[in-house]
XYZ file of C-alpha atoms in Angstrom:
185
model
C -18.413 0.152 -0.696
C -14.959 0.034 -2.223
C -14.628 -1.466 -5.734
C -11.510 -3.579 -6.262
C -10.149 -5.050 -9.545
C -7.285 -7.590 -9.661
C -4.330 -8.424 -11.969
C -1.437 -10.691 -10.981
C 1.879 -12.289 -11.995
C 4.285 -14.554 -10.129
C 7.900 -15.686 -10.255
C 9.542 -18.431 -8.254
C 13.277 -18.920 -8.462
C 14.640 -22.346 -7.721
C 18.263 -22.732 -6.785
C 20.441 -24.628 -4.366
C 23.890 -23.964 -3.081
C 26.386 -26.719 -2.508
C 29.304 -26.728 -0.183
C 32.198 -29.119 -0.075
C 34.926 -29.501 2.423
C 38.501 -29.924 1.216
C 39.172 -32.366 4.051
C 36.363 -34.680 2.998
C 36.372 -36.860 -0.098
C 32.591 -36.628 -0.456
C 30.636 -33.423 -0.785
C 27.358 -32.959 0.947
C 24.838 -30.639 -0.708
C 23.585 -27.731 1.345
C 20.184 -26.545 0.195
C 19.118 -22.933 0.496
C 15.608 -21.640 0.973
C 13.793 -21.027 -2.307
C 13.053 -17.329 -2.803
C 9.774 -16.448 -4.435
C 8.226 -13.279 -5.809
C 4.592 -12.571 -6.599
C 3.067 -9.384 -7.904
C -0.549 -8.286 -8.052
C -2.200 -5.056 -9.059
C -5.539 -3.926 -7.732
C -7.682 -0.946 -8.579
C -9.457 0.447 -5.551
C -12.314 2.873 -6.011
C -12.612 4.921 -2.846
C -16.197 6.080 -2.251
C -15.111 9.555 -1.109
C -12.261 11.697 0.097
C -10.840 10.403 3.376
C -9.119 7.423 4.944
C -10.446 4.013 3.869
C -9.581 0.654 5.395
C -8.377 -1.717 2.629
C -6.630 -4.495 4.586
C -9.078 -7.177 3.449
C -8.753 -6.026 -0.182
C -4.957 -6.423 0.004
C -5.281 -9.859 1.618
C -7.858 -10.992 -0.948
C -5.721 -9.797 -3.880
C -2.647 -11.552 -2.455
C -4.711 -14.693 -2.090
C -2.945 -18.023 -2.012
C 0.419 -16.444 -2.907
C 0.672 -14.833 0.534
C 0.063 -18.197 2.204
C 3.043 -19.688 0.302
C 5.553 -17.421 2.064
C 7.035 -18.444 5.419
C 9.048 -15.268 5.980
C 9.215 -12.200 3.768
C 7.944 -8.743 2.937
C 4.847 -7.325 1.325
C 5.443 -4.027 -0.455
C 2.415 -1.907 -1.332
C 2.837 0.972 -3.785
C 0.062 3.329 -4.865
C 0.598 4.726 -8.358
C -0.815 8.191 -7.725
C 0.355 11.591 -6.517
C -2.713 12.725 -4.574
C -3.463 9.574 -2.577
C -1.380 7.703 -0.011
C -1.074 4.544 2.061
C -0.579 4.230 5.793
C -1.118 1.814 8.664
C -3.234 2.832 11.620
C -6.020 1.658 13.921
C -8.572 -0.614 12.268
C -11.201 -0.860 15.011
C -12.724 2.592 15.576
C -13.890 4.371 12.382
C -13.520 7.711 14.211
C -9.734 7.323 13.814
C -10.105 7.474 10.020
C -12.335 10.564 10.280
C -9.927 12.213 12.723
C -6.931 11.464 10.474
C -8.665 13.229 7.570
C -9.554 16.198 9.826
C -5.963 16.462 11.083
C -4.492 16.318 7.572
C -6.879 19.087 6.462
C -5.645 21.291 9.325
C -1.991 20.527 8.557
C -2.434 21.269 4.826
C -5.547 23.462 4.362
C -7.211 23.791 0.941
C -7.254 27.593 1.257
C -3.489 27.580 0.653
C -4.536 27.034 -2.959
C -6.229 30.483 -2.951
C -3.973 32.590 -0.687
C -0.870 32.487 -2.896
C 0.931 29.703 -1.004
C 0.698 27.359 -3.997
C 1.285 28.042 -7.685
C 0.070 24.659 -8.987
C -3.651 25.472 -8.750
C -5.129 24.550 -12.156
C -6.583 21.197 -11.057
C -8.723 22.443 -8.167
C -8.467 23.482 -4.532
C -7.796 19.954 -3.302
C -5.092 19.034 -5.850
C -1.902 20.650 -4.505
C -2.903 19.961 -0.881
C -3.423 16.340 -2.036
C 0.132 16.224 -3.424
C 1.554 17.526 -0.133
C -0.497 15.042 1.937
C 0.590 12.191 -0.333
C 4.251 13.112 0.178
C 3.790 13.464 3.936
C 1.964 10.157 4.426
C 3.774 8.184 1.720
C 2.937 6.102 -1.321
C 4.575 2.863 -0.192
C 4.396 0.451 2.747
C 6.512 -2.554 3.720
C 4.770 -5.113 5.909
C 6.501 -8.248 7.239
C 5.090 -11.623 6.214
C 5.167 -14.289 8.905
C 3.943 -17.843 8.289
C 1.786 -16.906 5.303
C 0.119 -13.861 6.875
C 0.710 -10.133 7.035
C 2.345 -9.500 10.421
C 0.127 -6.554 11.346
C -0.527 -5.777 14.997
C -3.875 -6.525 16.624
C -5.356 -3.077 15.974
C -3.480 -2.258 12.764
C -5.097 -1.899 9.365
C -3.980 -0.660 5.949
C -5.496 2.654 4.855
C -5.953 4.104 1.399
C -5.974 7.856 1.995
C -7.851 9.641 -0.770
C -6.828 13.306 -0.713
C -9.045 14.540 -3.571
C -12.738 15.309 -3.724
C -12.722 14.569 -7.446
C -9.896 12.026 -7.680
C -7.971 13.801 -10.431
C -8.764 14.410 -14.092
C -12.101 12.954 -15.106
C -13.530 12.538 -11.605
C -13.850 9.337 -9.624
C -11.474 7.922 -7.050
C -9.967 4.973 -8.912
C -6.493 4.199 -7.500
C -4.036 1.496 -8.606
C -1.984 -0.319 -5.982
C 0.874 -2.694 -6.847
C 1.341 -5.491 -4.305
C 4.737 -7.205 -4.362
C 5.289 -10.243 -2.163
C 8.776 -11.608 -1.695
C 10.205 -14.146 0.643
C 11.065 -17.704 1.478
C 8.550 -20.393 0.632
C 6.765 -22.359 3.363
């Protein structure tokens, strides 16, 4: 099981633009969509190294704020240097296992012992974790359409934990900032 903790803030800006025609004696107000911003922070505790499906955790943390947005973007940002975020297949768990196996072949832990890496003080999985994080990325942008994340049928959001020990002090506790922006429903 994945442990998730929540924090959140929100901001809604209200404005309207008016337009008047010089050929008309009366001006008619033109209203603009109201932009809104919401921000949440979750802490996800991955049970082990590997690729973990966290789509439902993101949706739960976004809660009713996501449903308020007609059209917009959801930005996810993981605040760590040896974990990453990606979108991939959410149906077959073998995909997550295969992604971890492929990443380990692309960036093997033995590079930490053969002289390839100099940053080796934090363990054999640390520098390979940094490389994997940079390759896969720490941020995602997902469209919001009618109050929902516009993911494809088989797409899910992955937290990719690249460490066996999760950094100093052990554990795999990772903070993700969720920023929702868009036009209100």
